[in-house]
Amino acid sequence: MGHKRSKSRVRLIGGAAAIVATALVASACGSDSSDSASSSGAAAADKGKHVLLLSVDGLHQADLVAYVGKHPDSALAALTKRGTEFTNAQTPILSDSFPGTVGQVTGGNPQTTGIYYDDSFDRTLLAPGTTQCAGAKTGGHMELTEELDKDTHRIDAGQGLANLPDSVGGMTAAPQNLLDPAKLPVDPNTCKPVQPWNLLRVNTIFGVAHGAGLRTAWSDKHPAYSILAGPGDGTTIDDLFTPEIDSSVDGTEDGKTWASDNGLTQRYDTYKVTALLNEIEGKDHSGKNSVGVPAIFGMNFQSVSTAQKLPTSGGQRGGYEPDGVTPGPVLASALDFVNTQVGKLLDKLKAAGAEQSTTVVLTSKHGQSPTKPGDFRRIDDGKIVDDVNAAWAAGHPGAPKLVEHSVNDDVMLWWLSDRSETAQQLVRERLGAASGTGYDINGNPVPYVKAGLAQVKVGADAAAYFGVPVTDSRVPDVVGLVDPGVVYAGKPSKIAEHGGSQPTDRDVPLIVAGPGFAAATSDQQVETTQIAPTVLTALGLDPNQLQAVRAEGTKALQK
């Protein structure tokens, strides 16, 4: 399998991950009577309460502070004044979209959930599309992006709706049916594709709430987010609305995508906001059927994220001003947009008489690096991967490519076909010697050394970084932590990325407003994984029904 040029993201890992004992994880993740919401000792669900979870992807805590300071009468300011603002919150490592979201709904980090990135690898599975499984070589690509869609060019992912894009509200509430099974990794024991929700090693808040007889809903950017249902039959999210963000507006292969223009991204986000407004009224996401207000519902916003990443949009500059704090014109527009949409949701809750019974959580899956334009350095990761593979081939004629799978954004993650010490030493040496020319934000050439990496962790060191044994079937063999400002990309298509370990990747806002969370500010260090037990507690459910909570000892947030 070849390397992946950083089309959307490669993330880095920073900081030591807490070590979870293998025996504890095995116990927590296995079948257990406490996994069911109806198990003995579990708190009874309060069917009159709701949790609205909002992720503003890319938003930093510093962004929130600056915006509220300049807009004291804004909806975001009102939310901070109404609830508890945790000013020292961090995403899991890696700070990718999937570990970030999965952490929020499971209470676990990658070492427990098994989800290291949105594009990764499992050494025990077979390659997607395998049909002759007997004797097949193990090692399967785990893709959790738009690439799983039946039709990657359409916002309905291939459902076949007429009059798109504005008819997208008619998308199915079960988008798992829009996944192409030929693109899923294959279980060597059954010779059948493994669905995203069964790639997750632990259960989720949706599974616990659904098991307690509560309605659940969620909206996100790919049908692959059906992973959030957790292990089982994939039906624990009653209403899952996932318009495809990486599709083109006109449904063609060469059309402009929703993520390539921030005005389009804002339009895309309104589809999901409309779904939530319908749900607050007690309808399904389409607004056509009365089903009752979900106990858990929410969405992610993409507008801030694309505004941070796009070099330009609509003839204006993306990202931040030179100070790395003041938003440029595109980002300023995106922040105003999100503020307006959050205001609509809060107003709708109030009008529906649900303000007092709904806990609102606002956070982000990830931040974005770098924020200072002057720090940006673009490096073509393809050349680095090709160099390592060429060096391996020179000494091992006829052997498979050494870098079996790679993902590189503002982190470097590699899975190797040969995990021997010989192979690991070659990787260390070649990365240490990798030098060349990158480019700054204006396209001017700038030199780089050591592949643009501050640290390289290989083999057992990479596994220890996540707190797992080297035998974990999904842990990367190589983890490269970049120098500040480095983003891997072959083309000048972005000026920021996420997934790494730097503060700008991980320092995100976290506000909880609702019963038990009076207006307050807390500077205690917390993780966004703590959202999961907090959600269940707010609904009167036992957070220990979450397997990752038991494995990692994840605590609910307290004011």
XYZ file of C-alpha atoms in Angstrom:
559
model
C 0.000 0.000 0.000
C 1.399 3.399 -0.923
C 1.756 6.514 1.121
C -1.069 8.968 1.480
C -0.225 12.507 0.394
C -1.665 14.800 3.025
C -4.961 15.539 1.305
C -6.725 16.397 4.491
C -4.649 15.609 7.546
C -1.781 13.856 9.322
C -1.373 14.442 12.926
C 1.311 14.335 15.453
C 1.299 13.122 18.960
C 2.673 15.126 21.807
C 2.945 14.387 25.491
C 3.013 10.987 27.124
C -0.199 9.037 27.012
C -1.457 7.415 30.167
C -0.612 3.718 30.279
C -3.625 1.462 30.439
C -2.871 -2.023 31.715
C -3.651 -4.696 29.151
C -5.658 -6.749 31.588
C -7.781 -3.759 32.561
C -8.532 -2.903 28.944
C -9.429 -6.505 28.182
C -11.792 -6.577 31.133
C -13.341 -3.217 30.352
C -13.799 -3.847 26.665
C -15.198 -7.329 26.900
C -18.836 -8.269 27.277
C -20.068 -7.180 30.643
C -23.466 -6.935 32.265
C -22.789 -3.292 33.102
C -22.540 -2.439 29.376
C -26.337 -2.343 29.207
C -28.183 0.705 30.387
C -30.658 -1.577 32.068
C -28.031 -3.370 34.161
C -28.443 -3.486 37.904
C -27.036 -0.533 39.799
C -27.271 1.831 36.860
C -28.934 5.164 37.427
C -32.358 5.511 35.838
C -32.475 7.717 32.771
C -34.237 11.053 33.149
C -36.341 11.180 29.997
C -37.070 14.863 30.478
C -33.433 15.897 30.054
C -31.364 16.510 26.937
C -27.747 17.177 25.972
C -26.794 19.285 22.946
C -23.142 18.709 21.992
C -21.532 21.190 19.583
C -18.032 20.875 18.150
C -16.584 23.933 16.415
C -13.734 22.186 14.638
C -10.471 24.153 14.646
C -11.565 26.558 17.385
C -8.876 27.254 19.985
C -9.555 28.384 23.513
C -7.638 31.555 22.620
C -10.038 32.149 19.716
C -13.033 31.914 22.019
C -11.498 34.274 24.575
C -10.634 36.840 21.899
C -14.057 36.642 20.260
C -15.977 36.983 23.501
C -13.755 39.870 24.527
C -14.553 41.766 21.338
C -18.201 40.689 21.207
C -19.516 40.765 24.790
C -23.127 40.641 23.596
C -22.615 37.640 21.313
C -24.229 34.234 21.654
C -20.860 32.700 22.478
C -20.373 35.279 25.228
C -23.823 34.511 26.600
C -22.987 30.799 26.683
C -19.741 31.396 28.578
C -21.580 33.566 31.102
C -24.306 30.983 31.569
C -22.153 27.898 32.049
C -18.821 26.652 33.341
C -15.915 27.458 31.051
C -12.978 25.067 31.355
C -10.066 27.185 30.169
C -7.439 24.437 30.236
C -9.001 21.668 28.137
C -7.137 19.479 25.678
C -8.052 16.994 22.989
C -6.700 13.461 23.016
C -3.447 12.615 21.315
C -3.732 12.352 18.353
C -5.670 15.567 17.764
C -7.335 14.214 14.641
C -11.062 14.470 13.955
C -11.800 10.821 14.637
C -9.816 10.373 17.876
C -11.247 13.733 18.943
C -14.877 12.850 18.307
C -14.548 9.260 19.466
C -12.944 10.492 22.690
C -15.865 12.835 23.356
C -18.442 10.065 23.017
C -16.550 7.157 24.606
C -14.412 8.741 27.315
C -11.322 7.054 25.873
C -8.036 7.788 24.160
C -6.724 5.882 21.104
C -4.957 3.260 23.197
C -8.386 2.150 24.459
C -10.681 2.938 21.533
C -8.349 1.620 18.823
C -9.009 4.728 16.710
C -5.670 6.451 16.133
C -6.636 8.522 13.084
C -9.220 8.943 10.369
C -6.904 7.003 8.051
C -4.953 4.183 9.646
C -4.076 0.489 9.489
C -4.772 -2.794 11.267
C -2.243 -5.618 10.971
C -4.820 -8.315 11.785
C -7.373 -7.368 9.115
C -7.262 -7.933 5.384
C -7.080 -5.295 2.687
C -10.389 -3.763 1.536
C -11.946 -5.682 -1.318
C -10.397 -9.023 -0.362
C -12.700 -11.864 -1.392
C -10.315 -14.836 -1.250
C -9.380 -14.786 2.402
C -7.716 -18.168 2.907
C -3.983 -17.546 3.023
C -4.354 -13.828 2.254
C -1.711 -11.502 3.649
C -2.933 -9.637 6.703
C -2.728 -5.882 6.957
C -5.774 -3.780 6.158
C -6.258 -0.073 5.459
C -8.804 1.517 7.834
C -10.296 4.459 5.930
C -12.828 6.601 7.783
C -13.182 9.483 5.348
C -15.245 10.376 2.283
C -13.452 7.569 0.465
C -15.926 5.093 1.977
C -18.918 6.729 0.267
C -20.697 4.948 -2.567
C -20.349 8.197 -4.518
C -17.674 10.547 -3.190
C -18.772 13.422 -5.456
C -22.325 13.841 -4.140
C -23.324 15.480 -0.875
C -25.819 12.640 -0.334
C -22.903 10.148 -0.661
C -24.692 8.334 -3.469
C -28.201 8.027 -2.074
C -29.593 9.428 -5.327
C -31.663 12.365 -4.079
C -33.046 14.747 -6.682
C -32.544 18.534 -6.592
C -29.321 18.488 -4.607
C -27.791 20.155 -2.743
C -30.711 21.858 -1.030
C -32.707 18.640 -0.825
C -29.953 17.124 1.315
C -32.208 17.239 4.386
C -33.888 14.221 2.850
C -30.795 12.086 3.398
C -31.376 8.816 5.169
C -31.079 8.698 8.957
C -29.092 5.468 8.477
C -26.145 6.603 6.280
C -24.289 3.386 7.050
C -26.244 2.125 4.042
C -24.300 4.604 1.899
C -20.918 3.007 2.604
C -19.238 0.968 -0.119
C -18.426 -2.433 1.454
C -15.613 -2.973 -1.073
C -13.733 -0.105 0.601
C -13.912 -1.585 4.114
C -11.201 -3.796 5.666
C -12.052 -7.475 5.799
C -12.208 -9.810 8.793
C -9.991 -12.838 7.974
C -12.174 -15.108 10.111
C -15.488 -14.341 8.411
C -14.159 -12.988 5.090
C -16.667 -10.140 5.445
C -16.129 -6.366 5.537
C -15.781 -4.807 8.981
C -18.201 -1.906 9.388
C -16.870 1.331 10.965
C -18.847 0.891 14.188
C -17.239 -2.502 14.704
C -13.766 -1.024 14.284
C -14.406 0.830 17.543
C -13.242 -1.274 20.501
C -15.547 0.272 23.112
C -19.154 1.445 23.425
C -20.410 5.031 23.208
C -22.819 7.402 24.908
C -25.249 6.748 22.044
C -25.257 3.038 22.792
C -25.828 3.565 26.511
C -28.624 6.094 25.988
C -30.271 4.033 23.245
C -30.156 0.991 25.525
C -31.966 3.018 28.185
C -34.800 3.727 25.775
C -33.687 7.286 24.974
C -33.658 8.791 21.490
C -30.271 9.685 20.020
C -29.195 11.817 17.059
C -25.998 13.222 15.586
C -24.819 15.150 12.514
C -21.296 15.063 11.074
C -19.263 15.386 7.892
C -19.028 11.824 6.488
C -21.234 8.711 6.588
C -18.182 7.024 8.141
C -19.203 8.763 11.381
C -21.568 5.843 11.789
C -18.600 4.579 13.818
C -20.058 6.587 16.719
C -22.806 3.992 17.136
C -20.228 1.674 18.691
C -19.860 -2.099 18.394
C -23.003 -3.996 17.428
C -25.428 -3.590 14.573
C -24.791 0.125 13.986
C -28.281 1.274 14.971
C -27.768 2.998 18.333
C -27.924 6.469 16.725
C -31.576 6.793 15.819
C -31.061 9.757 13.489
C -27.614 10.144 11.939
C -27.371 12.974 9.397
C -24.070 13.057 7.504
C -23.967 15.237 4.390
C -20.596 14.664 2.723
C -18.393 17.742 3.075
C -15.693 16.523 0.691
C -18.172 16.175 -2.158
C -18.534 18.749 -4.913
C -21.328 21.284 -4.914
C -22.507 20.218 -8.365
C -21.912 16.500 -7.772
C -19.207 16.201 -10.428
C -15.656 14.925 -10.191
C -14.085 18.277 -11.022
C -16.486 20.560 -9.171
C -15.591 22.881 -6.326
C -16.038 21.124 -2.992
C -17.801 22.382 0.114
C -14.422 22.538 1.871
C -12.560 24.449 -0.843
C -14.436 27.726 -0.349
C -15.389 29.054 3.070
C -18.628 30.573 1.845
C -19.616 27.106 0.669
C -18.545 25.592 3.979
C -20.817 28.005 5.809
C -23.670 27.052 3.517
C -22.905 23.380 4.182
C -22.956 23.914 7.954
C -26.424 25.487 7.740
C -27.815 22.158 6.547
C -26.752 20.569 9.817
C -27.957 23.524 11.883
C -31.359 23.177 10.212
C -31.376 19.514 11.210
C -30.797 20.481 14.858
C -33.486 23.155 14.755
C -35.896 20.505 13.508
C -34.832 18.138 16.279
C -35.351 20.780 18.962
C -38.924 20.977 17.684
C -39.262 17.236 18.286
C -38.948 16.245 14.634
C -36.393 14.143 12.796
C -33.526 15.867 10.995
C -35.621 16.284 7.829
C -38.352 18.118 9.740
C -41.005 15.819 8.253
C -41.689 13.395 11.099
C -42.566 14.026 14.756
C -40.367 11.738 16.862
C -39.592 13.650 20.065
C -36.546 15.662 21.104
C -33.443 13.450 21.315
C -31.802 12.899 24.679
C -28.413 13.300 22.970
C -27.981 15.301 19.780
C -25.501 17.666 18.210
C -23.191 18.433 15.298
C -19.795 19.625 14.218
C -19.129 22.959 12.493
C -16.542 22.969 9.687
C -16.526 26.669 8.857
C -13.785 27.733 11.284
C -11.590 24.808 10.273
C -11.621 25.552 6.546
C -11.163 29.274 7.218
C -7.969 28.445 9.104
C -6.666 26.078 6.432
C -7.487 27.795 3.143
C -4.772 30.156 1.832
C -7.506 32.295 0.267
C -11.252 32.150 -0.157
C -13.491 34.531 -2.052
C -10.459 36.663 -2.880
C -9.568 37.155 0.806
C -6.833 35.727 3.019
C -7.462 32.687 5.139
C -5.972 32.061 8.546
C -4.722 34.623 11.036
C -2.972 37.957 10.903
C 0.825 37.926 11.497
C 0.374 37.948 15.291
C -1.244 34.512 15.125
C -4.116 35.728 17.298
C -6.168 38.169 15.246
C -8.355 36.375 12.715
C -7.941 37.341 9.087
C -11.012 38.305 7.033
C -12.100 34.754 6.119
C -11.682 33.454 9.651
C -13.421 36.504 11.123
C -16.399 35.796 8.859
C -16.438 32.137 9.898
C -16.395 33.014 13.600
C -19.293 35.438 13.129
C -21.162 32.756 11.222
C -20.720 30.137 13.951
C -21.741 32.647 16.597
C -24.946 33.416 14.689
C -25.781 29.739 14.250
C -25.134 28.921 17.902
C -27.426 31.838 18.761
C -30.175 30.337 16.610
C -29.890 27.029 18.437
C -29.960 28.649 21.879
C -32.929 30.802 20.909
C -34.775 27.753 19.619
C -34.163 25.881 22.884
C -35.582 28.845 24.792
C -38.606 29.173 22.511
C -39.300 25.446 22.855
C -39.189 25.682 26.656
C -36.189 23.314 26.713
C -33.499 25.731 27.892
C -33.579 24.615 31.525
C -33.747 20.910 30.745
C -30.933 20.913 28.157
C -27.231 20.771 28.953
C -25.271 22.491 26.200
C -21.647 21.441 25.652
C -19.495 23.488 23.265
C -16.011 22.283 22.398
C -13.857 21.266 19.428
C -12.539 17.999 18.033
C -9.173 19.646 17.376
C -7.343 22.927 17.006
C -5.118 23.885 14.067
C -1.389 24.592 13.554
C 0.300 26.913 12.934
C -1.611 30.058 13.758
C 1.270 32.438 12.942
C 1.620 32.700 9.159
C 5.366 33.316 9.527
C 5.817 29.894 11.139
C 4.300 27.940 8.255
C 6.579 25.501 6.415
C 5.222 23.187 3.720
C 7.189 19.988 3.073
C 6.449 17.394 0.383
C 6.115 14.193 2.401
C 5.977 12.051 -0.750
C 9.687 12.592 -1.389
C 10.539 11.536 2.157
C 8.479 8.351 1.969
C 9.898 7.506 -1.455
C 13.461 7.947 -0.172
C 12.924 5.507 2.704
C 11.307 2.945 0.407
C 14.135 3.284 -2.124
C 16.796 2.811 0.550
C 15.024 -0.325 1.799
C 14.630 -1.738 -1.701
C 18.345 -1.236 -2.407
C 19.240 -3.547 0.448
C 16.260 -5.892 0.095
C 15.605 -6.586 -3.601
C 12.106 -7.895 -4.242
C 10.853 -7.038 -0.756
C 7.570 -5.114 -0.332
C 7.754 -1.373 0.190
C 8.871 -0.730 3.752
C 6.370 2.072 4.383
C 3.193 0.054 3.948
C 0.876 2.897 4.895
C 1.471 6.514 5.842
C -0.564 9.538 6.847
C 1.152 12.907 7.049
C -0.355 16.300 7.911
C 1.296 18.131 10.815
C 2.410 14.777 12.149
C 3.992 11.743 10.535
C 2.422 8.294 11.041
C 3.818 5.222 9.309
C 2.981 1.539 9.400
C 5.862 -0.685 8.211
C 5.756 -3.949 6.282
C 8.863 -5.118 8.157
C 8.946 -4.372 11.890
C 12.467 -5.679 12.513
C 15.142 -3.646 14.273
C 16.989 -3.466 10.946
C 14.010 -1.757 9.335
C 13.478 0.534 12.296
C 17.121 1.632 12.268
C 16.947 2.414 8.565
C 13.908 4.632 9.201
C 15.710 6.480 11.991
C 18.760 7.047 9.816
C 16.912 8.142 6.688
C 14.613 10.522 8.530
C 17.574 11.961 10.421
C 19.365 12.586 7.120
C 16.320 13.853 5.200
C 16.937 17.429 4.113
C 15.615 19.507 1.277
C 13.606 22.548 0.334
C 10.178 23.393 1.655
C 8.107 26.508 1.157
C 6.854 29.302 3.363
C 3.333 30.719 3.292
C 4.218 32.963 0.360
C 5.694 30.116 -1.690
C 9.292 31.120 -1.079
C 11.784 28.239 -0.732
C 13.052 27.463 2.764
C 15.420 24.660 3.764
C 14.524 21.859 6.137
C 16.526 19.173 7.913
C 15.622 15.898 9.640
C 12.429 15.681 7.569
C 11.070 18.679 9.487
C 10.778 16.575 12.639
C 11.551 17.533 16.215
C 11.219 13.944 17.455
C 10.959 10.506 15.881
C 9.548 7.551 17.796
C 9.926 4.134 16.217
C 8.796 0.638 17.204
C 8.489 0.141 20.942
C 9.007 3.864 21.530
C 6.054 4.695 19.278
C 3.860 2.168 21.084
C 4.943 3.467 24.484
C 4.040 6.970 23.385
C 0.424 5.820 23.239
C 0.673 3.589 26.288
C 0.123 0.313 24.419
C 2.293 -2.758 23.854
C 4.041 -3.012 20.497
C 1.723 -5.948 19.760
C -1.274 -3.602 19.444
C -2.499 -4.325 15.922
C -3.168 -0.691 15.047
C -0.444 1.363 16.695
C 1.793 3.178 14.176
C 5.388 1.921 13.850
C 6.668 5.453 13.311
C 5.454 8.626 14.965
C 7.102 11.830 13.841
C 6.522 14.995 15.837
C 7.048 18.002 13.627
C 8.966 21.194 14.167
C 6.506 24.010 14.935
C 4.860 25.241 11.759
C 5.589 22.209 9.579
C 2.721 20.877 7.470
C 3.202 18.008 5.020
C 1.630 18.701 1.638
C 2.751 18.271 -1.936
C 0.755 21.251 -3.180
C 0.061 24.734 -1.720
C -3.535 23.872 -0.833
C -3.482 24.637 2.897
C -1.747 26.843 5.441
C -2.605 24.909 8.608
C -3.385 21.386 9.752
C -4.322 19.420 12.844
C -3.531 16.085 14.452
C -0.332 16.969 16.222
C 0.731 17.459 19.802
C 1.361 21.187 19.839
C -0.786 23.489 21.981
C -2.415 24.948 18.878
C -3.482 21.417 17.923
C -4.852 20.453 21.326
C -5.896 23.513 23.354
C -9.611 23.806 22.680
C -12.610 25.450 24.358
C -14.915 23.499 26.619
C -18.093 25.045 27.992
C -20.794 23.143 29.864
C -24.029 25.045 30.462
C -26.923 23.347 32.172
C -28.186 21.983 35.488
C -25.294 21.750 37.940
C -23.035 24.040 35.907
C -23.608 27.582 37.087
C -21.659 30.493 35.659
C -18.026 29.868 36.561
C -14.522 29.592 35.148
C -12.312 26.615 35.914
C -8.605 26.430 35.134
C -8.258 22.782 36.121
C -6.570 20.682 33.456
C -9.199 18.530 31.760
C -9.556 16.434 28.603
C -12.378 16.416 26.130
C -12.735 12.686 26.846
C -14.439 13.809 30.055
C -17.407 14.990 28.007
C -18.678 11.400 27.667
C -19.228 10.662 31.366
C -20.539 14.211 31.819
C -23.221 13.622 29.175
C -24.426 10.407 30.799
C -24.442 11.976 34.249
C -26.564 14.843 32.919
C -29.073 12.283 31.622
C -29.209 10.408 34.913
C -27.264 7.452 33.513
C -24.276 5.698 35.044
C -21.060 6.810 33.269
C -19.392 3.564 34.298
C -21.485 1.860 31.658
C -18.891 3.223 29.236
C -16.091 0.694 28.795
C -13.438 3.357 28.169
C -14.482 5.235 31.312
C -13.869 2.091 33.324
C -10.588 1.346 31.546
C -9.101 4.837 31.904
C -10.893 6.072 35.012
C -12.292 9.051 33.085
C -14.086 11.453 35.409
C -17.149 13.549 34.672
C -16.530 17.294 34.568
C -17.403 19.284 37.654
C -17.660 23.022 38.034
